[in-house]
PDB file of C-alpha atoms and ligand atoms in Angstrom:
ATOM      1  CA  MET R   1      57.481 -60.630 128.178  1.00 87.00           C
ATOM      2  CA  PRO R   2      59.740 -60.965 131.218  1.00 91.00           C
ATOM      3  CA  SER R   3      58.100 -62.635 134.219  1.00 94.00           C
ATOM      4  CA  VAL R   4      58.432 -61.416 137.775  1.00 96.00           C
ATOM      5  CA  LEU R   5      57.523 -63.122 141.020  1.00 97.00           C
ATOM      6  CA  VAL R   6      56.340 -60.626 143.686  1.00 97.00           C
ATOM      7  CA  VAL R   7      56.735 -61.925 147.222  1.00 96.00           C
ATOM      8  CA  GLU R   8      54.861 -59.712 149.704  1.00 95.00           C
ATOM      9  CA  ASP R   9      52.609 -60.598 152.595  1.00 95.00           C
ATOM     10  CA  ASP R  10      50.777 -57.261 152.799  1.00 94.00           C
ATOM     11  CA  PRO R  11      47.842 -57.673 150.392  1.00 96.00           C
ATOM     12  CA  SER R  12      47.504 -54.006 149.487  1.00 94.00           C
ATOM     13  CA  ILE R  13      51.236 -53.548 148.829  1.00 93.00           C
ATOM     14  CA  ARG R  14      51.237 -56.809 146.887  1.00 95.00           C
ATOM     15  CA  GLN R  15      48.334 -55.646 144.761  1.00 95.00           C
ATOM     16  CA  SER R  16      49.917 -52.321 144.006  1.00 94.00           C
ATOM     17  CA  LEU R  17      53.240 -53.947 143.029  1.00 95.00           C
ATOM     18  CA  ILE R  18      51.366 -56.331 140.751  1.00 96.00           C
ATOM     19  CA  GLU R  19      49.558 -53.418 139.113  1.00 95.00           C
ATOM     20  CA  VAL R  20      52.683 -51.300 138.578  1.00 93.00           C
ATOM     21  CA  LEU R  21      54.632 -54.181 137.084  1.00 95.00           C
ATOM     22  CA  THR R  22      51.769 -55.352 134.917  1.00 95.00           C
ATOM     23  CA  GLU R  23      51.342 -51.809 133.569  1.00 93.00           C
ATOM     24  CA  HIS R  24      55.046 -51.815 132.657  1.00 92.00           C
ATOM     25  CA  GLY R  25      54.751 -54.985 130.633  1.00 92.00           C
ATOM     26  CA  TYR R  26      55.789 -57.705 133.087  1.00 94.00           C
ATOM     27  CA  ALA R  27      54.000 -60.979 133.483  1.00 95.00           C
ATOM     28  CA  VAL R  28      53.505 -61.039 137.237  1.00 96.00           C
ATOM     29  CA  ARG R  29      53.051 -63.974 139.612  1.00 96.00           C
ATOM     30  CA  SER R  30      52.857 -63.497 143.334  1.00 97.00           C
ATOM     31  CA  ALA R  31      53.340 -65.246 146.662  1.00 96.00           C
ATOM     32  CA  ALA R  32      52.313 -64.113 150.122  1.00 95.00           C
ATOM     33  CA  ASP R  33      55.035 -65.857 152.091  1.00 93.00           C
ATOM     34  CA  GLY R  34      58.509 -67.316 151.828  1.00 91.00           C
ATOM     35  CA  PHE R  35      57.314 -70.812 151.463  1.00 90.00           C
ATOM     36  CA  GLY R  36      54.956 -69.900 148.627  1.00 92.00           C
ATOM     37  CA  ALA R  37      57.881 -68.111 146.973  1.00 93.00           C
ATOM     38  CA  LEU R  38      60.061 -71.218 147.146  1.00 91.00           C
ATOM     39  CA  ARG R  39      57.289 -73.281 145.660  1.00 90.00           C
ATOM     40  CA  GLU R  40      56.742 -70.829 142.833  1.00 91.00           C
ATOM     41  CA  VAL R  41      60.458 -70.631 142.016  1.00 90.00           C
ATOM     42  CA  THR R  42      60.716 -74.424 142.014  1.00 87.00           C
ATOM     43  CA  GLN R  43      57.656 -74.989 139.877  1.00 86.00           C
ATOM     44  CA  THR R  44      57.996 -72.475 137.034  1.00 87.00           C
ATOM     45  CA  PRO R  45      61.062 -70.508 135.952  1.00 87.00           C
ATOM     46  CA  VAL R  46      60.743 -66.798 136.498  1.00 92.00           C
ATOM     47  CA  ASP R  47      63.030 -64.006 135.189  1.00 92.00           C
ATOM     48  CA  ALA R  48      63.251 -62.008 138.411  1.00 95.00           C
ATOM     49  CA  VAL R  49      61.976 -62.022 142.000  1.00 96.00           C
ATOM     50  CA  VAL R  50      60.961 -59.010 144.079  1.00 96.00           C
ATOM     51  CA  LEU R  51      61.261 -60.246 147.639  1.00 95.00           C
ATOM     52  CA  ASP R  52      59.912 -58.558 150.750  1.00 93.00           C
ATOM     53  CA  LEU R  53      62.192 -59.311 153.680  1.00 89.00           C
ATOM     54  CA  GLY R  54      59.532 -59.120 156.400  1.00 89.00           C
ATOM     55  CA  LEU R  55      57.605 -62.301 155.753  1.00 91.00           C
ATOM     56  CA  PRO R  56      55.298 -64.146 158.163  1.00 91.00           C
ATOM     57  CA  ASP R  57      56.788 -67.636 157.824  1.00 89.00           C
ATOM     58  CA  LEU R  58      60.458 -67.588 156.915  1.00 86.00           C
ATOM     59  CA  ASP R  59      63.019 -64.968 157.791  1.00 82.00           C
ATOM     60  CA  GLY R  60      63.519 -62.994 154.541  1.00 81.00           C
ATOM     61  CA  GLY R  61      67.258 -63.654 154.633  1.00 83.00           C
ATOM     62  CA  ASP R  62      66.603 -67.412 154.935  1.00 86.00           C
ATOM     63  CA  ALA R  63      64.068 -67.242 152.105  1.00 88.00           C
ATOM     64  CA  LEU R  64      66.667 -65.472 149.976  1.00 89.00           C
ATOM     65  CA  ARG R  65      69.332 -68.068 150.689  1.00 86.00           C
ATOM     66  CA  MET R  66      66.891 -70.885 149.979  1.00 87.00           C
ATOM     67  CA  ILE R  67      65.887 -69.307 146.665  1.00 88.00           C
ATOM     68  CA  ARG R  68      69.595 -69.024 145.897  1.00 83.00           C
ATOM     69  CA  GLY R  69      69.941 -72.700 146.692  1.00 80.00           C
ATOM     70  CA  ILE R  70      67.412 -73.548 144.013  1.00 81.00           C
ATOM     71  CA  SER R  71      67.953 -70.960 141.360  1.00 83.00           C
ATOM     72  CA  SER R  72      70.217 -68.206 140.062  1.00 83.00           C
ATOM     73  CA  VAL R  73      67.214 -65.999 139.294  1.00 90.00           C
ATOM     74  CA  PRO R  74      67.914 -62.285 139.944  1.00 91.00           C
ATOM     75  CA  VAL R  75      66.413 -61.154 143.257  1.00 93.00           C
ATOM     76  CA  LEU R  76      65.538 -57.585 144.100  1.00 94.00           C
ATOM     77  CA  VAL R  77      64.950 -57.292 147.845  1.00 92.00           C
ATOM     78  CA  ALA R  78      62.418 -54.853 149.283  1.00 90.00           C
ATOM     79  CA  THR R  79      63.290 -54.045 152.849  1.00 85.00           C
ATOM     80  CA  ALA R  80      61.784 -51.794 155.486  1.00 82.00           C
ATOM     81  CA  ARG R  81      65.090 -51.983 157.336  1.00 72.00           C
ATOM     82  CA  ASP R  82      67.168 -49.047 156.260  1.00 74.00           C
ATOM     83  CA  ASP R  83      70.278 -50.136 158.006  1.00 76.00           C
ATOM     84  CA  GLU R  84      73.584 -50.530 156.249  1.00 78.00           C
ATOM     85  CA  SER R  85      74.778 -53.690 157.944  1.00 80.00           C
ATOM     86  CA  GLU R  86      71.451 -55.366 157.171  1.00 80.00           C
ATOM     87  CA  ILE R  87      71.684 -54.345 153.534  1.00 80.00           C
ATOM     88  CA  ILE R  88      75.261 -55.608 153.233  1.00 79.00           C
ATOM     89  CA  LYS R  89      74.121 -58.897 154.723  1.00 81.00           C
ATOM     90  CA  ILE R  90      71.339 -59.163 152.175  1.00 84.00           C
ATOM     91  CA  LEU R  91      73.656 -58.453 149.266  1.00 81.00           C
ATOM     92  CA  ASN R  92      76.149 -61.000 150.596  1.00 79.00           C
ATOM     93  CA  ALA R  93      73.341 -63.548 150.857  1.00 81.00           C
ATOM     94  CA  GLY R  94      72.856 -63.233 147.112  1.00 83.00           C
ATOM     95  CA  ALA R  95      70.410 -60.362 146.437  1.00 88.00           C
ATOM     96  CA  ASP R  96      71.112 -58.535 143.182  1.00 87.00           C
ATOM     97  CA  ASP R  97      69.829 -55.178 144.453  1.00 87.00           C
ATOM     98  CA  TYR R  98      67.550 -53.739 147.094  1.00 88.00           C
ATOM     99  CA  LEU R  99      64.896 -51.098 147.635  1.00 89.00           C
ATOM    100  CA  VAL R 100      64.117 -49.488 150.985  1.00 88.00           C
ATOM    101  CA  LYS R 101      60.407 -49.152 151.687  1.00 87.00           C
ATOM    102  CA  PRO R 102      58.483 -47.044 150.988  1.00 86.00           C
ATOM    103  CA  PHE R 103      59.500 -46.823 147.360  1.00 88.00           C
ATOM    104  CA  SER R 104      57.680 -45.544 144.272  1.00 89.00           C
ATOM    105  CA  GLY R 105      56.521 -47.678 141.384  1.00 89.00           C
ATOM    106  CA  GLY R 106      58.909 -45.788 139.134  1.00 89.00           C
ATOM    107  CA  GLN R 107      61.836 -46.664 141.351  1.00 89.00           C
ATOM    108  CA  LEU R 108      60.860 -50.330 141.407  1.00 93.00           C
ATOM    109  CA  VAL R 109      60.542 -50.526 137.595  1.00 92.00           C
ATOM    110  CA  ALA R 110      63.881 -48.732 137.122  1.00 90.00           C
ATOM    111  CA  ARG R 111      65.754 -51.011 139.535  1.00 89.00           C
ATOM    112  CA  LEU R 112      64.151 -54.092 138.090  1.00 92.00           C
ATOM    113  CA  SER R 113      65.098 -53.176 134.521  1.00 90.00           C
ATOM    114  CA  ALA R 114      68.637 -52.464 135.677  1.00 85.00           C
ATOM    115  CA  VAL R 115      68.835 -55.869 137.391  1.00 86.00           C
ATOM    116  CA  LEU R 116      67.486 -57.609 134.311  1.00 87.00           C
ATOM    117  CA  ARG R 117      69.961 -55.730 132.085  1.00 83.00           C
ATOM    118  CA  ARG R 118      72.874 -56.692 134.277  1.00 77.00           C
ATOM    119  CA  THR R 119      71.918 -60.296 134.701  1.00 74.00           C
ATOM    120  CA  SER R 120      70.631 -60.052 131.182  1.00 66.00           C
ATOM    121  CA  HIS R 121      69.445 -63.161 129.662  1.00 56.00           C
ATOM    122  CA  VAL R 122      66.169 -61.286 129.339  1.00 55.00           C
ATOM    123  CA  PRO R 123      65.465 -57.811 127.956  1.00 56.00           C
ATOM    124  CA  PRO R 124      63.611 -55.663 130.468  1.00 60.00           C
ATOM    125  CA  ALA R 125      59.922 -55.028 129.781  1.00 65.00           C
ATOM    126  CA  GLY R 126      59.388 -52.116 127.399  1.00 58.00           C
ATOM    127  CA  ALA R 127      62.824 -52.626 125.831  1.00 52.00           C
ATOM    128  CA  GLY R 128      61.116 -53.487 122.572  1.00 45.00           C
ATOM    129  CA  ALA R 129      63.136 -56.638 121.944  1.00 40.00           C
ATOM    130  CA  ALA R 130      61.157 -59.760 121.279  1.00 40.00           C
ATOM    131  CA  GLY R 131      63.844 -61.962 122.799  1.00 38.00           C
ATOM    132  CA  ALA R 132      62.595 -65.199 124.192  1.00 37.00           C
ATOM    133  CA  PRO R 133      63.110 -65.450 127.931  1.00 38.00           C
ATOM    134  CA  VAL R 134      65.793 -67.941 128.825  1.00 38.00           C
ATOM    135  CA  ALA R 135      65.444 -69.902 132.016  1.00 37.00           C
ATOM    136  CA  ALA R 136      68.054 -69.217 134.651  1.00 38.00           C
ATOM    137  CA  ALA R 137      71.080 -71.475 134.284  1.00 36.00           C
ATOM    138  CA  ALA R 138      70.727 -74.738 136.104  1.00 35.00           C
ATOM    139  CA  GLU R 139      72.873 -74.902 139.215  1.00 36.00           C
ATOM    140  CA  PRO R 140      73.656 -77.915 141.319  1.00 37.00           C
ATOM    141  CA  LEU R 141      70.700 -78.398 143.627  1.00 43.00           C
ATOM    142  CA  ARG R 142      71.448 -77.247 147.104  1.00 65.00           C
ATOM    143  CA  ALA R 143      68.131 -76.388 148.774  1.00 80.00           C
ATOM    144  CA  THR R 144      65.232 -78.680 147.982  1.00 83.00           C
ATOM    145  CA  VAL R 145      61.512 -78.122 148.256  1.00 86.00           C
ATOM    146  CA  VAL R 146      59.175 -81.125 148.286  1.00 88.00           C
ATOM    147  CA  GLY R 147      55.523 -80.416 149.020  1.00 87.00           C
ATOM    148  CA  GLU R 148      55.579 -78.275 152.145  1.00 87.00           C
ATOM    149  CA  LEU R 149      58.992 -79.465 153.142  1.00 91.00           C
ATOM    150  CA  ALA R 150      62.040 -77.285 152.472  1.00 90.00           C
ATOM    151  CA  VAL R 151      65.535 -78.514 153.189  1.00 90.00           C
ATOM    152  CA  ASP R 152      68.571 -76.235 153.001  1.00 86.00           C
ATOM    153  CA  PRO R 153      71.795 -78.235 153.390  1.00 83.00           C
ATOM    154  CA  GLY R 154      73.891 -75.060 153.269  1.00 79.00           C
ATOM    155  CA  ALA R 155      72.253 -73.605 156.386  1.00 79.00           C
ATOM    156  CA  ARG R 156      71.447 -77.088 157.741  1.00 85.00           C
ATOM    157  CA  THR R 157      67.834 -76.029 158.247  1.00 88.00           C
ATOM    158  CA  ALA R 158      64.638 -77.773 157.329  1.00 91.00           C
ATOM    159  CA  TYR R 159      61.146 -76.344 157.403  1.00 90.00           C
ATOM    160  CA  LEU R 160      57.805 -78.091 157.281  1.00 90.00           C
ATOM    161  CA  ALA R 161      54.947 -75.749 156.335  1.00 84.00           C
ATOM    162  CA  GLY R 162      57.092 -72.823 157.304  1.00 80.00           C
ATOM    163  CA  ARG R 163      57.977 -74.196 160.753  1.00 85.00           C
ATOM    164  CA  GLU R 164      61.593 -75.063 161.411  1.00 88.00           C
ATOM    165  CA  LEU R 165      62.144 -78.724 162.278  1.00 92.00           C
ATOM    166  CA  ARG R 166      64.386 -79.589 165.198  1.00 92.00           C
ATOM    167  CA  LEU R 167      66.505 -82.457 163.920  1.00 91.00           C
ATOM    168  CA  THR R 168      69.596 -84.178 165.161  1.00 89.00           C
ATOM    169  CA  ARG R 169      72.620 -84.060 162.927  1.00 87.00           C
ATOM    170  CA  ARG R 170      71.966 -87.560 161.594  1.00 88.00           C
ATOM    171  CA  GLU R 171      68.271 -86.955 161.063  1.00 91.00           C
ATOM    172  CA  PHE R 172      69.094 -83.832 159.108  1.00 92.00           C
ATOM    173  CA  ASP R 173      71.655 -85.645 156.913  1.00 91.00           C
ATOM    174  CA  LEU R 174      69.164 -88.422 156.285  1.00 94.00           C
ATOM    175  CA  LEU R 175      66.379 -86.003 155.358  1.00 95.00           C
ATOM    176  CA  ALA R 176      68.695 -83.899 153.174  1.00 93.00           C
ATOM    177  CA  PHE R 177      69.885 -86.996 151.296  1.00 92.00           C
ATOM    178  CA  LEU R 178      66.360 -88.263 150.722  1.00 94.00           C
ATOM    179  CA  ALA R 179      65.146 -84.819 149.704  1.00 92.00           C
ATOM    180  CA  HIS R 180      68.002 -84.444 147.256  1.00 88.00           C
ATOM    181  CA  HIS R 181      66.947 -87.772 145.727  1.00 89.00           C
ATOM    182  CA  SER R 182      63.211 -87.138 146.123  1.00 89.00           C
ATOM    183  CA  GLY R 183      61.009 -89.345 143.998  1.00 90.00           C
ATOM    184  CA  GLN R 184      63.681 -92.047 143.849  1.00 91.00           C
ATOM    185  CA  VAL R 185      63.739 -95.164 145.956  1.00 91.00           C
ATOM    186  CA  VAL R 186      66.906 -95.203 148.031  1.00 91.00           C
ATOM    187  CA  SER R 187      68.043 -98.467 149.604  1.00 88.00           C
ATOM    188  CA  LYS R 188      68.960 -98.690 153.281  1.00 87.00           C
ATOM    189  CA  ARG R 189      72.327-100.010 152.164  1.00 83.00           C
ATOM    190  CA  ARG R 190      72.881 -96.832 150.166  1.00 86.00           C
ATOM    191  CA  LEU R 191      71.842 -94.668 153.132  1.00 89.00           C
ATOM    192  CA  LEU R 192      74.324 -96.508 155.339  1.00 85.00           C
ATOM    193  CA  THR R 193      77.045 -95.949 152.744  1.00 82.00           C
ATOM    194  CA  GLU R 194      76.292 -92.315 151.894  1.00 84.00           C
ATOM    195  CA  VAL R 195      74.728 -90.867 155.038  1.00 87.00           C
ATOM    196  CA  TRP R 196      76.311 -92.975 157.767  1.00 84.00           C
ATOM    197  CA  ARG R 197      79.408 -93.754 155.709  1.00 80.00           C
ATOM    198  CA  GLU R 198      79.501 -97.000 157.633  1.00 73.00           C
ATOM    199  CA  PRO R 199      78.202 -99.763 155.360  1.00 64.00           C
ATOM    200  CA  TYR R 200      78.624-102.403 158.025  1.00 70.00           C
ATOM    201  CA  VAL R 201      76.194-100.871 160.477  1.00 73.00           C
ATOM    202  CA  ASP R 202      72.936-102.749 160.904  1.00 78.00           C
ATOM    203  CA  ASP R 203      69.917-101.774 158.754  1.00 78.00           C
ATOM    204  CA  GLN R 204      67.977-101.215 161.947  1.00 82.00           C
ATOM    205  CA  THR R 205      69.998 -98.078 162.607  1.00 84.00           C
ATOM    206  CA  VAL R 206      68.339 -96.595 159.567  1.00 87.00           C
ATOM    207  CA  ASP R 207      64.898 -97.759 160.747  1.00 87.00           C
ATOM    208  CA  VAL R 208      65.379 -96.112 164.114  1.00 87.00           C
ATOM    209  CA  HIS R 209      66.321 -92.777 162.566  1.00 90.00           C
ATOM    210  CA  LEU R 210      63.575 -93.008 159.979  1.00 91.00           C
ATOM    211  CA  SER R 211      60.976 -93.550 162.622  1.00 91.00           C
ATOM    212  CA  SER R 212      62.163 -90.577 164.645  1.00 91.00           C
ATOM    213  CA  LEU R 213      62.278 -88.446 161.461  1.00 95.00           C
ATOM    214  CA  ARG R 214      58.729 -89.583 160.700  1.00 95.00           C
ATOM    215  CA  ARG R 215      57.563 -88.484 164.128  1.00 94.00           C
ATOM    216  CA  LYS R 216      59.072 -85.033 163.589  1.00 94.00           C
ATOM    217  CA  LEU R 217      57.378 -84.844 160.207  1.00 95.00           C
ATOM    218  CA  GLY R 218      54.119 -85.681 161.924  1.00 93.00           C
ATOM    219  CA  GLU R 219      53.552 -89.020 160.234  1.00 94.00           C
ATOM    220  CA  ARG R 220      53.599 -92.734 160.993  1.00 90.00           C
ATOM    221  CA  ALA R 221      54.968 -95.649 158.973  1.00 86.00           C
ATOM    222  CA  ALA R 222      51.389 -96.984 158.747  1.00 88.00           C
ATOM    223  CA  ALA R 223      50.142 -93.630 157.390  1.00 90.00           C
ATOM    224  CA  PRO R 224      53.123 -92.065 155.635  1.00 92.00           C
ATOM    225  CA  ARG R 225      52.989 -88.708 153.875  1.00 94.00           C
ATOM    226  CA  TYR R 226      56.579 -87.847 152.872  1.00 95.00           C
ATOM    227  CA  LEU R 227      58.516 -91.009 153.671  1.00 95.00           C
ATOM    228  CA  LEU R 228      57.232 -93.987 151.733  1.00 93.00           C
ATOM    229  CA  THR R 229      58.642 -97.405 152.415  1.00 90.00           C
ATOM    230  CA  VAL R 230      58.964 -99.507 149.305  1.00 87.00           C
ATOM    231  CA  ARG R 231      58.981-102.966 150.790  1.00 84.00           C
ATOM    232  CA  GLY R 232      62.172-104.900 150.159  1.00 80.00           C
ATOM    233  CA  VAL R 233      63.697-102.043 148.191  1.00 84.00           C
ATOM    234  CA  GLY R 234      64.078 -98.968 150.372  1.00 88.00           C
ATOM    235  CA  ILE R 235      62.633 -95.598 151.102  1.00 93.00           C
ATOM    236  CA  LYS R 236      61.379 -92.746 148.950  1.00 94.00           C
ATOM    237  CA  LEU R 237      60.697 -89.160 149.850  1.00 95.00           C
ATOM    238  CA  VAL R 238      57.732 -87.750 147.956  1.00 94.00           C
ATOM    239  CA  ALA R 239      55.327 -84.801 148.100  1.00 91.00           C
ATOM    240  CA  PRO R 240      52.170 -85.973 149.971  1.00 90.00           C
ATOM    241  CA  ARG R 241      49.116 -86.586 147.847  1.00 83.00           C
TER     242      ARG R 241
HETATM  243 CA1   CA Z   1      56.079 -57.732 154.999  1.00 54.93          CA
END
């Protein structure tokens, strides 16, 4: 059974999309905002995403690019904006197809099967084949989601709980590097080599930037959430407990 993630903030539209897709044999998961969508896509592989572009937290185009940064899952965009330049932009940002609202359940199911056929590691629902779903091919990680933190090195944007963080260039590079290596302890020496590219700079440079990054993430060294210091070893970015 192919699985679909429905991303829609309007509860009644979301419910009706879930019903239509379930009736047509899809296993449906849902998210009410862009951040929830990123979390879902990161946590469990899904065969296709139906993405509303008008979301409360992330711009739909940004959400799309961030999903693209994590996964090659086919994305069908649902947009209220019937404007050609907008649609071209969406397709260029990596959408596989689009629907202009309001659309019928029949139209949605038809477009979705077409997208799944084209991208086709999975037979569309109702195709009769018992083929096992295959997870989307692994791509090099570009965008990273850790807890409520999302970092997109391509767009050089970072969000915390859906709110864009205002970071200096160096703070962003530092955060992106730590997010890319989340869960691993990274030494200050390594940060100087790979983020600063100046291994002879003093360790304290890293401390200064870490403390300002911490402030922007709303935490303190004494009460860390994302940035854990591992004494004598380095620093580790983790999802808060
Ligand atoms: Ca909406």
